[in-house]
CSV table of C-alpha atoms in Angstrom, one decimal:
chain,number,residue,atom,x,y,z
P,1,MET,CA,-3.1,20.9,-92.7
P,2,SER,CA,-2.0,23.8,-90.6
P,3,ALA,CA,0.9,23.7,-88.1
P,4,THR,CA,-1.4,23.8,-85.1
P,5,THR,CA,-3.4,20.8,-86.5
P,6,ALA,CA,-0.2,18.9,-87.1
P,7,LYS,CA,1.0,19.6,-83.6
P,8,GLN,CA,-2.2,18.4,-82.1
P,9,THR,CA,-2.1,15.3,-84.2
P,10,LYS,CA,1.4,14.5,-83.2
P,11,ASN,CA,0.6,14.9,-79.5
P,12,ASP,CA,-2.4,12.6,-80.0
P,13,VAL,CA,-0.4,9.8,-81.4
P,14,PRO,CA,-0.1,7.0,-78.8
P,15,GLY,CA,3.4,6.4,-77.5
P,16,VAL,CA,4.7,9.8,-78.5
P,17,PRO,CA,5.6,11.9,-75.4
P,18,ASP,CA,4.2,15.3,-75.2
P,19,LYS,CA,7.1,17.8,-75.0
P,20,THR,CA,4.9,20.9,-74.9
P,21,PRO,CA,6.0,23.0,-71.9
P,22,LYS,CA,3.5,23.1,-69.2
P,23,THR,CA,2.5,26.2,-67.3
P,24,PRO,CA,3.3,25.7,-63.6
P,25,LYS,CA,0.3,25.6,-61.3
P,26,ALA,CA,-0.2,28.1,-58.7
P,27,PRO,CA,0.5,26.7,-55.2
P,28,LEU,CA,-2.6,26.0,-53.1
P,29,ALA,CA,-3.0,28.1,-50.0
P,30,ARG,CA,-2.3,26.0,-46.9
P,31,ARG,CA,-5.2,25.8,-44.5
P,32,ARG,CA,-4.2,26.6,-40.9
P,33,ASN,CA,-5.1,23.8,-38.5
P,34,SER,CA,-6.8,25.2,-35.5
P,35,LEU,CA,-5.8,22.1,-33.4
P,36,ALA,CA,-2.1,22.7,-34.1
P,37,LYS,CA,-1.8,26.4,-33.6
P,38,GLY,CA,0.4,27.8,-30.8
P,39,HIS,CA,2.5,25.5,-28.7
P,40,LEU,CA,4.2,26.3,-25.4
P,41,PRO,CA,8.0,26.1,-25.7
P,42,ARG,CA,9.7,23.3,-23.8
P,43,PHE,CA,11.1,25.6,-21.1
P,44,ALA,CA,7.7,27.1,-20.3
P,45,VAL,CA,6.5,24.4,-17.8
P,46,PRO,CA,9.8,24.3,-15.8
P,47,ALA,CA,9.9,28.1,-15.8
P,48,ILE,CA,6.3,28.2,-14.4
P,49,ALA,CA,7.3,25.7,-11.8
P,50,ALA,CA,10.3,27.7,-10.7
P,51,GLY,CA,8.3,30.9,-10.5
P,52,SER,CA,5.6,29.1,-8.6
P,53,LEU,CA,8.2,27.9,-6.1
P,54,VAL,CA,9.5,31.4,-5.6
P,55,LEU,CA,5.9,32.8,-5.1
P,56,GLY,CA,5.0,29.9,-2.9
P,57,ALA,CA,8.0,30.5,-0.7
P,58,ALA,CA,7.0,34.2,-0.4
P,59,ALA,CA,3.4,33.3,0.5
P,60,SER,CA,4.5,30.7,3.0
P,61,THR,CA,6.8,33.2,4.7
P,62,LEU,CA,3.9,35.6,5.2
P,63,THR,CA,1.8,33.0,7.1
P,64,GLY,CA,4.7,31.3,9.0
P,65,PHE,CA,7.1,29.3,6.9
P,66,SER,CA,6.9,25.5,6.8
P,67,VAL,CA,7.6,22.8,4.3
P,68,ALA,CA,3.9,21.8,4.1
P,69,SER,CA,2.7,25.4,3.5
P,70,LEU,CA,5.4,25.8,0.9
P,71,ALA,CA,4.3,22.7,-1.0
P,72,ILE,CA,0.6,23.7,-0.9
P,73,TYR,CA,1.1,27.3,-2.0
P,74,THR,CA,3.5,26.2,-4.8
P,75,ALA,CA,1.2,23.5,-6.0
P,76,VAL,CA,-1.8,25.8,-6.2
P,77,ILE,CA,0.1,28.6,-7.9
P,78,PHE,CA,1.6,26.2,-10.4
P,79,VAL,CA,-1.7,24.6,-11.3
P,80,VAL,CA,-3.4,28.0,-11.8
P,81,ALA,CA,-0.5,29.6,-13.7
P,82,ALA,CA,0.1,26.6,-16.0
P,83,ALA,CA,-3.6,26.3,-16.8
P,84,VAL,CA,-4.0,30.0,-17.6
P,85,THR,CA,-0.8,30.1,-19.7
P,86,THR,CA,-1.7,27.0,-21.7
P,87,THR,CA,-5.2,28.5,-22.3
P,88,ALA,CA,-3.8,31.8,-23.5
P,89,VAL,CA,-1.2,30.2,-25.9
P,90,GLU,CA,-2.8,27.0,-27.0
P,91,GLY,CA,-6.5,27.6,-26.6
P,92,PRO,CA,-9.2,26.7,-24.1
P,93,ARG,CA,-9.3,23.0,-25.2
P,94,ARG,CA,-5.6,22.4,-24.3
P,95,GLY,CA,-6.0,24.6,-21.3
P,96,LYS,CA,-8.7,22.4,-19.8
P,97,ASN,CA,-6.6,19.3,-20.5
P,98,ALA,CA,-3.6,20.9,-18.8
P,99,LEU,CA,-5.7,21.9,-15.8
P,100,ALA,CA,-7.0,18.3,-15.4
P,101,THR,CA,-3.5,16.8,-15.9
P,102,TYR,CA,-1.8,19.1,-13.3
P,103,LEU,CA,-4.6,18.5,-10.8
P,104,VAL,CA,-4.0,14.8,-11.0
P,105,TYR,CA,-0.2,15.3,-10.6
P,106,GLY,CA,-0.9,17.6,-7.7
P,107,ALA,CA,-3.2,15.2,-6.0
P,108,PHE,CA,-0.6,12.5,-6.3
P,109,LEU,CA,2.1,14.7,-4.8
P,110,LEU,CA,-0.2,15.8,-2.1
P,111,ALA,CA,-0.9,12.2,-1.1
P,112,LEU,CA,2.9,11.6,-0.9
P,113,ILE,CA,3.5,14.5,1.5
P,114,PRO,CA,2.1,12.7,4.7
P,115,LEU,CA,3.9,9.5,3.8
P,116,ALA,CA,7.2,11.3,3.2
P,117,SER,CA,6.7,13.3,6.4
P,118,VAL,CA,6.0,10.2,8.5
P,119,LEU,CA,9.0,8.4,7.1
P,120,PHE,CA,11.3,11.4,7.6
P,121,THR,CA,10.1,12.0,11.2
P,122,VAL,CA,10.4,8.3,12.2
P,123,LEU,CA,13.9,8.0,10.7
P,124,GLN,CA,15.0,11.2,12.2
P,125,LYS,CA,13.9,10.4,15.7
P,126,GLY,CA,14.1,6.6,15.6
P,127,LEU,CA,17.6,6.0,14.2
P,128,PRO,CA,19.5,7.4,17.2
P,129,GLY,CA,17.8,4.7,19.4
P,130,ILE,CA,18.5,1.7,17.2
P,131,ASN,CA,21.6,-0.1,18.5
P,132,MET,CA,22.5,-3.7,19.5
P,133,HIS,CA,21.5,-3.2,23.1
P,134,PHE,CA,18.0,-2.0,22.0
P,135,LEU,CA,17.6,-4.9,19.6
P,136,PHE,CA,18.8,-7.7,21.8
P,137,HIS,CA,17.8,-6.7,25.4
P,138,SER,CA,14.5,-6.4,27.1
P,139,MET,CA,13.2,-3.9,29.7
P,140,ASN,CA,13.7,-6.4,32.6
P,141,GLY,CA,15.5,-4.6,35.4
P,142,ILE,CA,15.3,-1.1,33.8
P,143,THR,CA,14.0,1.4,36.3
P,144,GLY,CA,13.8,5.1,36.6
P,145,ALA,CA,17.1,5.3,38.4
P,146,VAL,CA,18.8,3.7,35.4
P,147,ASP,CA,17.3,6.2,33.0
P,148,ASN,CA,18.2,9.1,35.3
P,149,ALA,CA,21.8,7.9,35.4
P,150,SER,CA,21.9,7.6,31.6
P,151,VAL,CA,20.7,11.2,31.3
P,152,GLU,CA,23.0,12.6,34.0
P,153,ASN,CA,26.1,10.8,32.9
P,154,GLY,CA,25.5,11.1,29.2
P,155,THR,CA,25.7,7.3,28.7
P,156,PRO,CA,23.8,5.3,26.1
P,157,VAL,CA,20.1,4.5,27.0
P,158,LEU,CA,19.7,1.0,28.4
P,159,GLY,CA,16.7,-1.2,27.9
P,160,GLY,CA,15.4,-2.5,24.6
P,161,ALA,CA,12.4,-4.0,22.7
P,162,TYR,CA,13.7,-7.5,22.2
P,163,HIS,CA,10.8,-9.0,24.2
P,164,ALA,CA,8.3,-6.8,22.3
P,165,VAL,CA,9.7,-8.0,19.0
P,166,ILE,CA,9.4,-11.6,20.0
P,167,GLY,CA,5.9,-11.1,21.2
P,168,THR,CA,4.9,-9.3,18.0
P,169,LEU,CA,6.3,-12.0,15.8
P,170,LEU,CA,4.7,-14.9,17.8
P,171,ILE,CA,1.3,-13.3,18.2
P,172,THR,CA,1.1,-12.3,14.5
P,173,LEU,CA,2.3,-15.7,13.4
P,174,TRP,CA,-0.4,-17.5,15.4
P,175,ALA,CA,-3.0,-15.0,14.1
P,176,THR,CA,-1.9,-15.7,10.6
P,177,VAL,CA,-2.0,-19.5,11.1
P,178,ILE,CA,-5.6,-19.1,12.4
P,179,SER,CA,-6.8,-16.6,9.8
P,180,VAL,CA,-5.3,-17.6,6.5
P,181,PRO,CA,-6.8,-21.2,6.3
P,182,VAL,CA,-10.2,-20.0,7.5
P,183,GLY,CA,-10.3,-17.0,5.2
P,184,MET,CA,-9.1,-18.9,2.1
P,185,LEU,CA,-11.5,-21.8,2.6
P,186,THR,CA,-14.3,-19.3,3.1
P,187,ALA,CA,-13.4,-17.5,-0.1
P,188,ILE,CA,-13.1,-20.8,-2.0
P,189,TYR,CA,-16.6,-21.8,-0.9
P,190,LEU,CA,-18.1,-18.4,-1.9
P,191,VAL,CA,-16.6,-18.5,-5.4
P,192,GLU,CA,-16.4,-22.1,-6.3
P,193,TYR,CA,-19.3,-23.8,-4.4
P,194,GLY,CA,-21.6,-21.2,-3.0
P,195,LYS,CA,-22.8,-19.8,-6.3
P,196,ASN,CA,-24.6,-16.9,-4.6
P,197,GLY,CA,-26.8,-19.3,-2.6
P,198,PRO,CA,-28.5,-18.5,0.7
P,199,LEU,CA,-25.6,-19.6,2.8
P,200,ALA,CA,-23.1,-17.7,0.6
P,201,ARG,CA,-25.1,-14.5,0.9
P,202,ALA,CA,-25.3,-14.9,4.7
P,203,ILE,CA,-21.5,-15.5,4.9
P,204,THR,CA,-20.9,-12.4,2.7
P,205,PHE,CA,-23.2,-10.3,4.9
P,206,PHE,CA,-21.4,-11.4,8.1
P,207,VAL,CA,-18.0,-10.8,6.5
P,208,ASP,CA,-19.0,-7.3,5.7
P,209,VAL,CA,-20.2,-6.8,9.3
P,210,MET,CA,-16.9,-8.1,10.7
P,211,THR,CA,-14.9,-5.7,8.5
P,212,GLY,CA,-16.2,-2.8,10.5
P,213,ILE,CA,-15.8,-4.3,13.9
P,214,PRO,CA,-13.7,-2.0,16.2
P,215,SER,CA,-10.4,-3.6,17.3
P,216,ILE,CA,-11.3,-3.2,21.0
P,217,VAL,CA,-14.4,-5.2,20.4
P,218,ALA,CA,-12.4,-8.1,18.9
P,219,GLY,CA,-10.1,-8.0,22.0
P,220,LEU,CA,-13.1,-8.1,24.4
P,221,PHE,CA,-14.6,-11.0,22.4
P,222,ALA,CA,-11.4,-13.0,22.7
P,223,THR,CA,-11.1,-12.2,26.4
P,224,ALA,CA,-14.7,-13.2,27.1
P,225,LEU,CA,-14.2,-16.5,25.1
P,226,PHE,CA,-11.1,-17.5,27.0
P,227,ALA,CA,-12.6,-16.4,30.3
P,228,VAL,CA,-15.4,-18.9,29.7
P,229,LEU,CA,-12.9,-21.7,28.8
P,230,PHE,CA,-10.0,-21.1,31.2
P,231,GLY,CA,-11.2,-18.6,33.8
P,232,PRO,CA,-11.3,-14.8,34.1
P,233,THR,CA,-7.5,-14.5,34.5
P,234,ALA,CA,-6.6,-15.9,31.1
P,235,ARG,CA,-4.2,-13.3,29.7
P,236,MET,CA,-1.7,-14.8,27.2
P,237,GLY,CA,-0.4,-14.5,23.7
P,238,ILE,CA,-2.8,-16.9,22.1
P,239,VAL,CA,-5.8,-14.8,23.3
P,240,ALA,CA,-4.3,-11.8,21.5
P,241,ALA,CA,-3.8,-14.0,18.4
P,242,VAL,CA,-7.5,-15.0,18.4
P,243,ALA,CA,-8.4,-11.3,18.7
P,244,LEU,CA,-6.2,-10.4,15.8
P,245,SER,CA,-7.6,-13.2,13.7
P,246,VAL,CA,-11.1,-11.8,14.1
P,247,LEU,CA,-9.7,-8.7,12.4
P,248,MET,CA,-7.7,-10.5,9.8
P,249,ILE,CA,-10.3,-13.0,8.5
P,250,PRO,CA,-12.6,-10.5,6.7
P,251,THR,CA,-9.6,-9.0,4.9
P,252,VAL,CA,-8.3,-12.4,3.8
P,253,VAL,CA,-11.8,-13.5,2.7
P,254,ARG,CA,-12.4,-10.3,0.6
P,255,SER,CA,-9.0,-10.2,-1.0
P,256,THR,CA,-8.9,-14.0,-1.8
P,257,GLU,CA,-12.5,-13.9,-3.1
P,258,GLU,CA,-11.7,-11.1,-5.5
P,259,MET,CA,-8.5,-12.8,-6.8
P,260,LEU,CA,-10.4,-16.1,-7.4
P,261,LYS,CA,-13.1,-14.3,-9.3
P,262,ILE,CA,-10.7,-12.9,-11.9
P,263,VAL,CA,-9.3,-16.4,-12.7
P,264,PRO,CA,-10.7,-17.1,-16.2
P,265,ASN,CA,-13.4,-19.8,-16.3
P,266,GLU,CA,-11.7,-21.3,-19.4
P,267,LEU,CA,-9.0,-22.6,-17.1
P,268,ARG,CA,-11.5,-24.4,-15.0
P,269,GLU,CA,-13.4,-25.7,-18.0
P,270,ALA,CA,-10.2,-27.0,-19.5
P,271,ALA,CA,-9.4,-28.9,-16.3
P,272,TYR,CA,-12.9,-30.4,-16.2
P,273,ALA,CA,-12.7,-31.4,-19.8
P,274,LEU,CA,-9.6,-33.5,-18.9
P,275,GLY,CA,-11.5,-35.3,-16.2
P,276,VAL,CA,-9.9,-33.4,-13.3
P,277,ARG,CA,-12.0,-33.3,-10.1
P,278,LYS,CA,-13.2,-30.0,-8.9
P,279,TRP,CA,-11.2,-29.9,-5.7
P,280,ARG,CA,-8.0,-30.8,-7.6
P,281,THR,CA,-8.8,-28.1,-10.1
P,282,VAL,CA,-9.1,-25.5,-7.3
P,283,VAL,CA,-5.8,-26.7,-5.7
P,284,LYS,CA,-3.8,-27.1,-8.9
P,285,VAL,CA,-5.2,-24.5,-11.3
P,286,VAL,CA,-7.3,-21.8,-9.6
P,287,ILE,CA,-5.2,-21.1,-6.5
P,288,PRO,CA,-1.8,-21.1,-8.3
P,289,THR,CA,-3.2,-18.7,-10.9
P,290,ALA,CA,-4.4,-16.3,-8.1
P,291,ILE,CA,-1.5,-16.9,-5.7
P,292,SER,CA,0.1,-13.5,-6.4
P,293,GLY,CA,-3.1,-11.5,-5.4
P,294,ILE,CA,-3.8,-13.9,-2.5
P,295,ALA,CA,-0.3,-13.3,-1.1
P,296,SER,CA,-0.8,-9.5,-1.4
P,297,GLY,CA,-4.1,-9.8,0.4
P,298,VAL,CA,-2.6,-11.8,3.3
P,299,THR,CA,0.2,-9.3,3.6
P,300,LEU,CA,-2.4,-6.5,3.8
P,301,ALA,CA,-4.2,-8.4,6.5
P,302,ILE,CA,-1.0,-8.9,8.5
P,303,ALA,CA,-0.1,-5.2,8.1
P,304,ARG,CA,-3.7,-4.4,9.3
P,305,VAL,CA,-3.2,-6.1,12.6
P,306,ILE,CA,0.5,-5.9,13.4
P,307,GLY,CA,0.1,-2.4,14.7
P,308,GLU,CA,-3.0,-2.9,16.8
P,309,THR,CA,-2.7,-1.8,20.4
P,310,ALA,CA,-6.2,-2.0,22.0
P,311,PRO,CA,-6.9,-5.7,21.6
P,312,ILE,CA,-3.4,-6.6,22.8
P,313,LEU,CA,-3.8,-4.5,25.9
P,314,VAL,CA,-6.9,-6.4,27.0
P,315,THR,CA,-5.7,-9.9,25.9
P,316,ALA,CA,-2.0,-10.2,26.4
P,317,GLY,CA,-1.3,-7.2,28.7
P,318,LEU,CA,2.3,-6.0,29.0
P,319,ALA,CA,5.5,-7.7,30.1
P,320,ASN,CA,9.0,-6.4,30.6
P,321,ASN,CA,10.7,-9.8,30.3
P,322,ILE,CA,11.1,-12.2,27.4
P,323,ASN,CA,8.2,-14.7,27.0
P,324,VAL,CA,8.3,-17.1,24.1
P,325,ASN,CA,5.3,-19.2,25.2
P,326,VAL,CA,2.0,-17.9,23.8
P,327,PHE,CA,0.0,-20.3,25.9
P,328,ALA,CA,1.2,-18.9,29.3
P,329,ASN,CA,1.7,-15.5,31.0
P,330,TRP,CA,1.6,-12.0,29.6
P,331,MET,CA,3.4,-10.9,26.4
P,332,ALA,CA,4.5,-7.6,25.1
P,333,THR,CA,4.3,-6.4,21.5
P,334,LEU,CA,5.8,-3.4,19.8
P,335,PRO,CA,2.5,-1.3,19.8
P,336,THR,CA,2.0,-1.8,23.5
P,337,PHE,CA,5.7,-1.2,24.2
P,338,ILE,CA,5.4,2.2,22.3
P,339,TYR,CA,2.1,2.9,24.1
P,340,TYR,CA,3.5,2.4,27.6
P,341,GLN,CA,6.8,4.2,26.9
P,342,ILE,CA,4.8,7.3,25.9
P,343,LEU,CA,2.0,7.0,28.5
P,344,ALA,CA,4.0,5.9,31.5
P,345,PRO,CA,7.7,6.7,31.1
P,346,THR,CA,10.2,4.7,33.1
P,347,SER,CA,11.4,7.9,34.7
P,348,PRO,CA,8.8,10.6,35.1
P,349,THR,CA,11.5,13.2,35.7
P,350,ASN,CA,13.6,12.2,32.6
P,351,VAL,CA,11.3,11.1,29.8
P,352,ASP,CA,13.8,11.4,27.0
P,353,PRO,CA,15.0,7.8,27.3
P,354,SER,CA,11.5,6.5,27.1
P,355,ILE,CA,10.7,8.8,24.1
P,356,GLN,CA,13.8,7.5,22.4
P,357,ARG,CA,12.8,3.9,22.9
P,358,ALA,CA,9.3,4.6,21.6
P,359,TRP,CA,10.6,6.2,18.4
P,360,ALA,CA,13.1,3.4,17.9
P,361,ALA,CA,10.3,0.8,18.3
P,362,ALA,CA,8.1,2.7,15.8
P,363,LEU,CA,10.9,2.6,13.3
P,364,LEU,CA,11.4,-1.1,13.9
P,365,LEU,CA,7.6,-1.7,13.4
P,366,ILE,CA,7.7,0.0,10.0
P,367,VAL,CA,10.7,-2.0,9.0
P,368,MET,CA,8.9,-5.2,9.9
P,369,VAL,CA,5.9,-4.2,7.8
P,370,MET,CA,8.2,-3.5,4.8
P,371,VAL,CA,9.9,-6.8,5.2
P,372,LEU,CA,6.5,-8.5,5.2
P,373,ASN,CA,5.6,-6.8,2.0
P,374,LEU,CA,8.9,-7.9,0.3
P,375,GLY,CA,8.3,-11.4,1.6
P,376,ALA,CA,4.9,-11.4,0.0
P,377,ARG,CA,6.3,-10.3,-3.3
P,378,LEU,CA,8.9,-13.1,-3.2
P,379,VAL,CA,6.2,-15.7,-2.4
P,380,ALA,CA,4.0,-14.4,-5.2
P,381,ASN,CA,6.8,-14.6,-7.7
P,382,LEU,CA,7.9,-18.1,-6.5
P,383,PHE,CA,4.4,-19.7,-6.7
P,384,ALA,CA,3.1,-17.7,-9.7
P,385,PRO,CA,2.3,-19.9,-12.7
P,386,LYS,CA,5.1,-20.2,-15.2
P,387,LYS,CA,4.4,-18.4,-18.5
P,388,GLY,CA,5.0,-20.2,-21.8
P,389,ARG,CA,6.4,-18.8,-25.0
């Protein structure tokens, strides 16, 4: 037996390790992944943003510098530059993705510009007029001579919006008391009982029609209704509350209906399986499950009407004194207070005090809407169903 044959036989014996040195294999050539080629460095996007800001400032200066034009020019230059750079470095696929992403970001920031501008302007012009006298005094006894004296002597502006705040709260409260039960019961009927029947379809149609009713028409309707009941001189807070309720009810119905529809049917069926009656299932299961969305919808309805001016003018008029009775005499609200301070200043020769009161009242109205939203959040968290483990 030759040496080669003996070596092969030894290597073929089971259990005996092969100690023959092996020739190393040549490494395989790595295939380049086209999806992973070329990446922008981390500093590229901030650098493009900084350059866009510089170019945007230059372009805005050429056409008359303003913050709005600066923001618009910067956004356009950034979107174009970032998309072109990404396409050149990472390819057209990632370039298209970057273009879509930056367009979404730009649209979001563009939507924030009016909100930020409104808040900044109202704070800037309204804060100087907010003081204890403005918050806790009415316009009773405030004449043009008083405003002229304030301007000439440099003394604080007298007269406040206390009566308008009281009127706004009372009228909105009564409108809410009227609208929320009617709207919620209507939505419960549409979802739980109507089942897309003829009456349910008719109600849905009229709710859609009411959604588009101009606010002045709601005011004229309330005025005509109370003129038939109590005479043509019926001008009081409750008339304004009825007018606002006409505007609130469609919003409450729609929001409540949508919230009730997303409640899982399994919850209803589980209650029915336990022998619970339908009305009790709605009260104890369906409504608590949807209370968060319902509270948000009611808040949106209140915010929808708290700033209305036209229906208040034709139903409650304007008053300079404090009136806490919605069933008698005229009442003022913050929107009508702002309207008359701008349209008919207390002193035609010195309009600055009236302008200051108007801006302060506008800021106060925004704060009230924010407080209502926070209250709705608290109510939703308080009555939301408790989650188990």
